[in-house]
Amino acid sequence: MHRKALSIYLNDHLAGATSGVELSRRIARAHHSSARAGEMRRVAEDIAQDRQTLLEVMDSLEVTPRRYKIYGGWAAEKVARLKPNGRVVRRSGLSTLIELETLRLGIQGKHQLWRALMHVASESDHLDTSRLQGLMDRATNQMATMDSLHDAAARAVLSRGGG
C-alpha cells in the first residue's frame, strides 16, 4: 500500500465529503416542505454517516485527517452558493438542478472511493470488504434517488408544462 498516495486520496475525499454534507443539508432545508423532502433528508443523513465512516476508515488505516482540506471543502460549498441563478434574491429552480447534479457527482465519486478501497482491503486487515460493498450499494441507491429528484426538478424547471 502506498501510504502517501492513500493519505492524499482519503483526505481529498474527506474534503469532498465535507462539501457533500453541507450541500445535501442545504438542499434538504431548502425543500423541507416538498413532497419528496423525506427522501432528501434521508440522503443528507446518509451522506453525513458516510463522511463519519470515511473518518473511521482513515483512523483504522492510520491516516491523519488534514484540517486544511476539511476547511477547504466546507468553504468550497459556501462559495458555490454565489453562482448567478437568474434571480437576485431568492433561489431559482436552476439552482436546484445544478445542486442536485453536483451532489450526484459527489456521490458517484464516493462510490468510486469505496470501490478503490476494495484494493486496499486486500493488503490490510483493517478494512472489511462486505462493509465496503454495503457502502457502494448505499451510494448506488443515493445516486438513484438523486436521478429521480433531478428528473422531477428538470421537468418542473425546464419543460413548458412544468412551470
PDB file of C-alpha atoms in Angstrom:
ATOM      1  CA  MET A   1       0.000   0.000   0.000  1.00  0.00           C
ATOM      2  CA  HIS A   2       1.372   3.403  -0.968  1.00  0.00           C
ATOM      3  CA  ARG A   3       0.822   5.316   2.286  1.00  0.00           C
ATOM      4  CA  LYS A   4       1.416   8.847   0.970  1.00  0.00           C
ATOM      5  CA  ALA A   5      -0.904   8.400  -2.018  1.00  0.00           C
ATOM      6  CA  LEU A   6      -3.536   6.818   0.222  1.00  0.00           C
ATOM      7  CA  SER A   7      -3.343   9.729   2.661  1.00  0.00           C
ATOM      8  CA  ILE A   8      -3.734  12.323  -0.087  1.00  0.00           C
ATOM      9  CA  TYR A   9      -6.555  10.364  -1.717  1.00  0.00           C
ATOM     10  CA  LEU A  10      -8.531   9.879   1.501  1.00  0.00           C
ATOM     11  CA  ASN A  11      -8.053  13.484   2.568  1.00  0.00           C
ATOM     12  CA  ASP A  12      -9.217  14.719  -0.835  1.00  0.00           C
ATOM     13  CA  HIS A  13     -12.342  12.586  -0.425  1.00  0.00           C
ATOM     14  CA  LEU A  14     -12.781  13.948   3.095  1.00  0.00           C
ATOM     15  CA  ALA A  15     -12.808  17.476   1.654  1.00  0.00           C
ATOM     16  CA  GLY A  16     -15.420  16.377  -0.893  1.00  0.00           C
ATOM     17  CA  ALA A  17     -17.451  14.608   1.788  1.00  0.00           C
ATOM     18  CA  THR A  18     -17.430  17.777   3.885  1.00  0.00           C
ATOM     19  CA  SER A  19     -18.800  19.735   0.915  1.00  0.00           C
ATOM     20  CA  GLY A  20     -21.344  16.994   0.258  1.00  0.00           C
ATOM     21  CA  VAL A  21     -22.666  17.067   3.810  1.00  0.00           C
ATOM     22  CA  GLU A  22     -23.088  20.844   3.672  1.00  0.00           C
ATOM     23  CA  LEU A  23     -24.715  20.781   0.224  1.00  0.00           C
ATOM     24  CA  SER A  24     -27.088  17.903   0.985  1.00  0.00           C
ATOM     25  CA  ARG A  25     -28.234  19.531   4.214  1.00  0.00           C
ATOM     26  CA  ARG A  26     -28.806  22.836   2.436  1.00  0.00           C
ATOM     27  CA  ILE A  27     -30.844  21.150  -0.301  1.00  0.00           C
ATOM     28  CA  ALA A  28     -32.896  19.316   2.331  1.00  0.00           C
ATOM     29  CA  ARG A  29     -33.559  22.582   4.204  1.00  0.00           C
ATOM     30  CA  ALA A  30     -34.482  24.438   1.014  1.00  0.00           C
ATOM     31  CA  HIS A  31     -37.023  21.756   0.107  1.00  0.00           C
ATOM     32  CA  HIS A  32     -38.317  20.924   3.581  1.00  0.00           C
ATOM     33  CA  SER A  33     -41.948  21.349   2.524  1.00  0.00           C
ATOM     34  CA  SER A  34     -41.784  19.491  -0.792  1.00  0.00           C
ATOM     35  CA  ALA A  35     -43.436  16.127  -1.352  1.00  0.00           C
ATOM     36  CA  ARG A  36     -40.004  14.491  -1.507  1.00  0.00           C
ATOM     37  CA  ALA A  37     -38.454  16.231   1.493  1.00  0.00           C
ATOM     38  CA  GLY A  38     -38.162  12.949   3.390  1.00  0.00           C
ATOM     39  CA  GLU A  39     -36.037  11.408   0.647  1.00  0.00           C
ATOM     40  CA  MET A  40     -33.687  14.364   0.620  1.00  0.00           C
ATOM     41  CA  ARG A  41     -33.385  14.360   4.420  1.00  0.00           C
ATOM     42  CA  ARG A  42     -32.561  10.641   4.324  1.00  0.00           C
ATOM     43  CA  VAL A  43     -29.876  11.179   1.678  1.00  0.00           C
ATOM     44  CA  ALA A  44     -28.405  14.068   3.702  1.00  0.00           C
ATOM     45  CA  GLU A  45     -28.280  11.849   6.801  1.00  0.00           C
ATOM     46  CA  ASP A  46     -26.677   9.023   4.792  1.00  0.00           C
ATOM     47  CA  ILE A  47     -24.050  11.384   3.392  1.00  0.00           C
ATOM     48  CA  ALA A  48     -23.196  12.605   6.895  1.00  0.00           C
ATOM     49  CA  GLN A  49     -22.905   8.980   8.068  1.00  0.00           C
ATOM     50  CA  ASP A  50     -20.709   8.150   5.083  1.00  0.00           C
ATOM     51  CA  ARG A  51     -18.384  11.036   5.970  1.00  0.00           C
ATOM     52  CA  GLN A  52     -18.143   9.674   9.507  1.00  0.00           C
ATOM     53  CA  THR A  53     -17.403   6.225   8.087  1.00  0.00           C
ATOM     54  CA  LEU A  54     -14.629   7.725   5.981  1.00  0.00           C
ATOM     55  CA  LEU A  55     -13.109   9.239   9.133  1.00  0.00           C
ATOM     56  CA  GLU A  56     -13.303   5.814  10.804  1.00  0.00           C
ATOM     57  CA  VAL A  57     -11.634   4.188   7.785  1.00  0.00           C
ATOM     58  CA  MET A  58      -8.909   6.814   7.875  1.00  0.00           C
ATOM     59  CA  ASP A  59      -8.376   6.154  11.571  1.00  0.00           C
ATOM     60  CA  SER A  60      -8.181   2.398  11.042  1.00  0.00           C
ATOM     61  CA  LEU A  61      -5.590   2.940   8.308  1.00  0.00           C
ATOM     62  CA  GLU A  62      -3.722   5.458  10.495  1.00  0.00           C
ATOM     63  CA  VAL A  63      -4.297   8.307   8.044  1.00  0.00           C
ATOM     64  CA  THR A  64      -4.445  11.717   9.702  1.00  0.00           C
ATOM     65  CA  PRO A  65      -7.280  13.996   8.579  1.00  0.00           C
ATOM     66  CA  ARG A  66      -5.869  17.259   7.222  1.00  0.00           C
ATOM     67  CA  ARG A  67      -7.803  20.171   8.706  1.00  0.00           C
ATOM     68  CA  TYR A  68      -6.991  22.496   5.821  1.00  0.00           C
ATOM     69  CA  LYS A  69      -8.687  20.084   3.416  1.00  0.00           C
ATOM     70  CA  ILE A  70     -11.738  19.831   5.671  1.00  0.00           C
ATOM     71  CA  TYR A  71     -11.974  23.631   5.844  1.00  0.00           C
ATOM     72  CA  GLY A  72     -11.370  23.860   2.106  1.00  0.00           C
ATOM     73  CA  GLY A  73     -14.288  21.509   1.391  1.00  0.00           C
ATOM     74  CA  TRP A  74     -16.519  23.486   3.734  1.00  0.00           C
ATOM     75  CA  ALA A  75     -15.527  26.797   2.129  1.00  0.00           C
ATOM     76  CA  ALA A  76     -15.929  25.465  -1.421  1.00  0.00           C
ATOM     77  CA  GLU A  77     -19.576  24.633  -0.752  1.00  0.00           C
ATOM     78  CA  LYS A  78     -20.192  28.132   0.640  1.00  0.00           C
ATOM     79  CA  VAL A  79     -18.516  29.816  -2.345  1.00  0.00           C
ATOM     80  CA  ALA A  80     -20.551  27.689  -4.780  1.00  0.00           C
ATOM     81  CA  ARG A  81     -23.689  29.371  -3.423  1.00  0.00           C
ATOM     82  CA  LEU A  82     -22.643  32.622  -5.090  1.00  0.00           C
ATOM     83  CA  LYS A  83     -23.417  31.444  -8.633  1.00  0.00           C
ATOM     84  CA  PRO A  84     -25.882  33.529 -10.645  1.00  0.00           C
ATOM     85  CA  ASN A  85     -29.214  31.770 -10.993  1.00  0.00           C
ATOM     86  CA  GLY A  86     -31.398  34.194 -12.906  1.00  0.00           C
ATOM     87  CA  ARG A  87     -32.873  35.698  -9.733  1.00  0.00           C
ATOM     88  CA  VAL A  88     -31.455  38.340  -7.455  1.00  0.00           C
ATOM     89  CA  VAL A  89     -32.831  37.460  -4.027  1.00  0.00           C
ATOM     90  CA  ARG A  90     -34.439  34.019  -3.932  1.00  0.00           C
ATOM     91  CA  ARG A  91     -33.484  30.552  -5.031  1.00  0.00           C
ATOM     92  CA  SER A  92     -34.144  29.530  -8.582  1.00  0.00           C
ATOM     93  CA  GLY A  93     -35.198  26.130  -9.857  1.00  0.00           C
ATOM     94  CA  LEU A  94     -31.963  26.262 -11.827  1.00  0.00           C
ATOM     95  CA  SER A  95     -30.072  26.322  -8.521  1.00  0.00           C
ATOM     96  CA  THR A  96     -31.822  23.115  -7.532  1.00  0.00           C
ATOM     97  CA  LEU A  97     -30.872  21.419 -10.792  1.00  0.00           C
ATOM     98  CA  ILE A  98     -27.205  22.364 -10.520  1.00  0.00           C
ATOM     99  CA  GLU A  99     -27.058  21.429  -6.846  1.00  0.00           C
ATOM    100  CA  LEU A 100     -28.626  18.013  -7.473  1.00  0.00           C
ATOM    101  CA  GLU A 101     -26.177  17.415 -10.328  1.00  0.00           C
ATOM    102  CA  THR A 102     -23.248  18.445  -8.139  1.00  0.00           C
ATOM    103  CA  LEU A 103     -24.392  16.208  -5.312  1.00  0.00           C
ATOM    104  CA  ARG A 104     -24.910  13.300  -7.737  1.00  0.00           C
ATOM    105  CA  LEU A 105     -21.328  13.694  -8.986  1.00  0.00           C
ATOM    106  CA  GLY A 106     -20.065  13.725  -5.406  1.00  0.00           C
ATOM    107  CA  ILE A 107     -21.970  10.544  -4.602  1.00  0.00           C
ATOM    108  CA  GLN A 108     -20.550   8.896  -7.705  1.00  0.00           C
ATOM    109  CA  GLY A 109     -17.064   9.878  -6.548  1.00  0.00           C
ATOM    110  CA  LYS A 110     -17.792   8.417  -3.123  1.00  0.00           C
ATOM    111  CA  HIS A 111     -18.887   5.164  -4.775  1.00  0.00           C
ATOM    112  CA  GLN A 112     -15.562   5.091  -6.594  1.00  0.00           C
ATOM    113  CA  LEU A 113     -13.749   5.721  -3.289  1.00  0.00           C
ATOM    114  CA  TRP A 114     -15.330   2.663  -1.670  1.00  0.00           C
ATOM    115  CA  ARG A 115     -14.546   0.668  -4.808  1.00  0.00           C
ATOM    116  CA  ALA A 116     -10.908   1.782  -4.783  1.00  0.00           C
ATOM    117  CA  LEU A 117     -10.627   0.834  -1.116  1.00  0.00           C
ATOM    118  CA  MET A 118     -11.535  -2.750  -2.054  1.00  0.00           C
ATOM    119  CA  HIS A 119      -7.999  -2.936  -3.491  1.00  0.00           C
ATOM    120  CA  VAL A 120      -6.542  -1.604  -0.239  1.00  0.00           C
ATOM    121  CA  ALA A 121      -8.604  -4.154   1.713  1.00  0.00           C
ATOM    122  CA  SER A 122      -6.681  -6.946   0.003  1.00  0.00           C
ATOM    123  CA  GLU A 123      -3.494  -5.562   1.626  1.00  0.00           C
ATOM    124  CA  SER A 124      -4.926  -4.569   5.004  1.00  0.00           C
ATOM    125  CA  ASP A 125      -6.694  -6.357   7.811  1.00  0.00           C
ATOM    126  CA  HIS A 126      -8.337  -3.054   8.799  1.00  0.00           C
ATOM    127  CA  LEU A 127     -10.943  -2.918   6.029  1.00  0.00           C
ATOM    128  CA  ASP A 128     -13.967  -5.165   5.724  1.00  0.00           C
ATOM    129  CA  THR A 129     -14.889  -5.844   2.093  1.00  0.00           C
ATOM    130  CA  SER A 130     -18.506  -6.619   2.985  1.00  0.00           C
ATOM    131  CA  ARG A 131     -18.781  -3.225   4.689  1.00  0.00           C
ATOM    132  CA  LEU A 132     -17.252  -1.550   1.644  1.00  0.00           C
ATOM    133  CA  GLN A 133     -19.727  -3.385  -0.575  1.00  0.00           C
ATOM    134  CA  GLY A 134     -22.581  -2.149   1.611  1.00  0.00           C
ATOM    135  CA  LEU A 135     -21.277   1.407   1.282  1.00  0.00           C
ATOM    136  CA  MET A 136     -21.103   1.029  -2.509  1.00  0.00           C
ATOM    137  CA  ASP A 137     -24.672  -0.283  -2.537  1.00  0.00           C
ATOM    138  CA  ARG A 138     -25.836   2.661  -0.442  1.00  0.00           C
ATOM    139  CA  ALA A 139     -24.086   5.084  -2.806  1.00  0.00           C
ATOM    140  CA  THR A 140     -25.829   3.385  -5.745  1.00  0.00           C
ATOM    141  CA  ASN A 141     -29.181   3.912  -4.011  1.00  0.00           C
ATOM    142  CA  GLN A 142     -28.299   7.539  -3.293  1.00  0.00           C
ATOM    143  CA  MET A 143     -27.454   8.084  -6.968  1.00  0.00           C
ATOM    144  CA  ALA A 144     -30.808   6.614  -7.984  1.00  0.00           C
ATOM    145  CA  THR A 145     -32.578   8.978  -5.576  1.00  0.00           C
ATOM    146  CA  MET A 146     -30.635  11.949  -6.959  1.00  0.00           C
ATOM    147  CA  ASP A 147     -31.528  10.901 -10.514  1.00  0.00           C
ATOM    148  CA  SER A 148     -35.204  10.742  -9.616  1.00  0.00           C
ATOM    149  CA  LEU A 149     -35.160  14.101  -7.809  1.00  0.00           C
ATOM    150  CA  HIS A 150     -33.234  15.640 -10.693  1.00  0.00           C
ATOM    151  CA  ASP A 151     -35.714  14.331 -13.273  1.00  0.00           C
ATOM    152  CA  ALA A 152     -38.602  15.861 -11.329  1.00  0.00           C
ATOM    153  CA  ALA A 153     -36.769  19.180 -10.937  1.00  0.00           C
ATOM    154  CA  ALA A 154     -35.820  19.270 -14.631  1.00  0.00           C
ATOM    155  CA  ARG A 155     -39.426  18.637 -15.594  1.00  0.00           C
ATOM    156  CA  ALA A 156     -40.600  21.431 -13.294  1.00  0.00           C
ATOM    157  CA  VAL A 157     -37.977  23.978 -14.325  1.00  0.00           C
ATOM    158  CA  LEU A 158     -37.188  23.300 -17.967  1.00  0.00           C
ATOM    159  CA  SER A 159     -40.305  21.922 -19.623  1.00  0.00           C
ATOM    160  CA  ARG A 160     -43.122  24.111 -20.881  1.00  0.00           C
ATOM    161  CA  GLY A 161     -45.748  22.400 -18.756  1.00  0.00           C
ATOM    162  CA  GLY A 162     -43.551  22.384 -15.671  1.00  0.00           C
ATOM    163  CA  GLY A 163     -43.674  25.980 -14.622  1.00  0.00           C
TER     164      GLY A 163
END
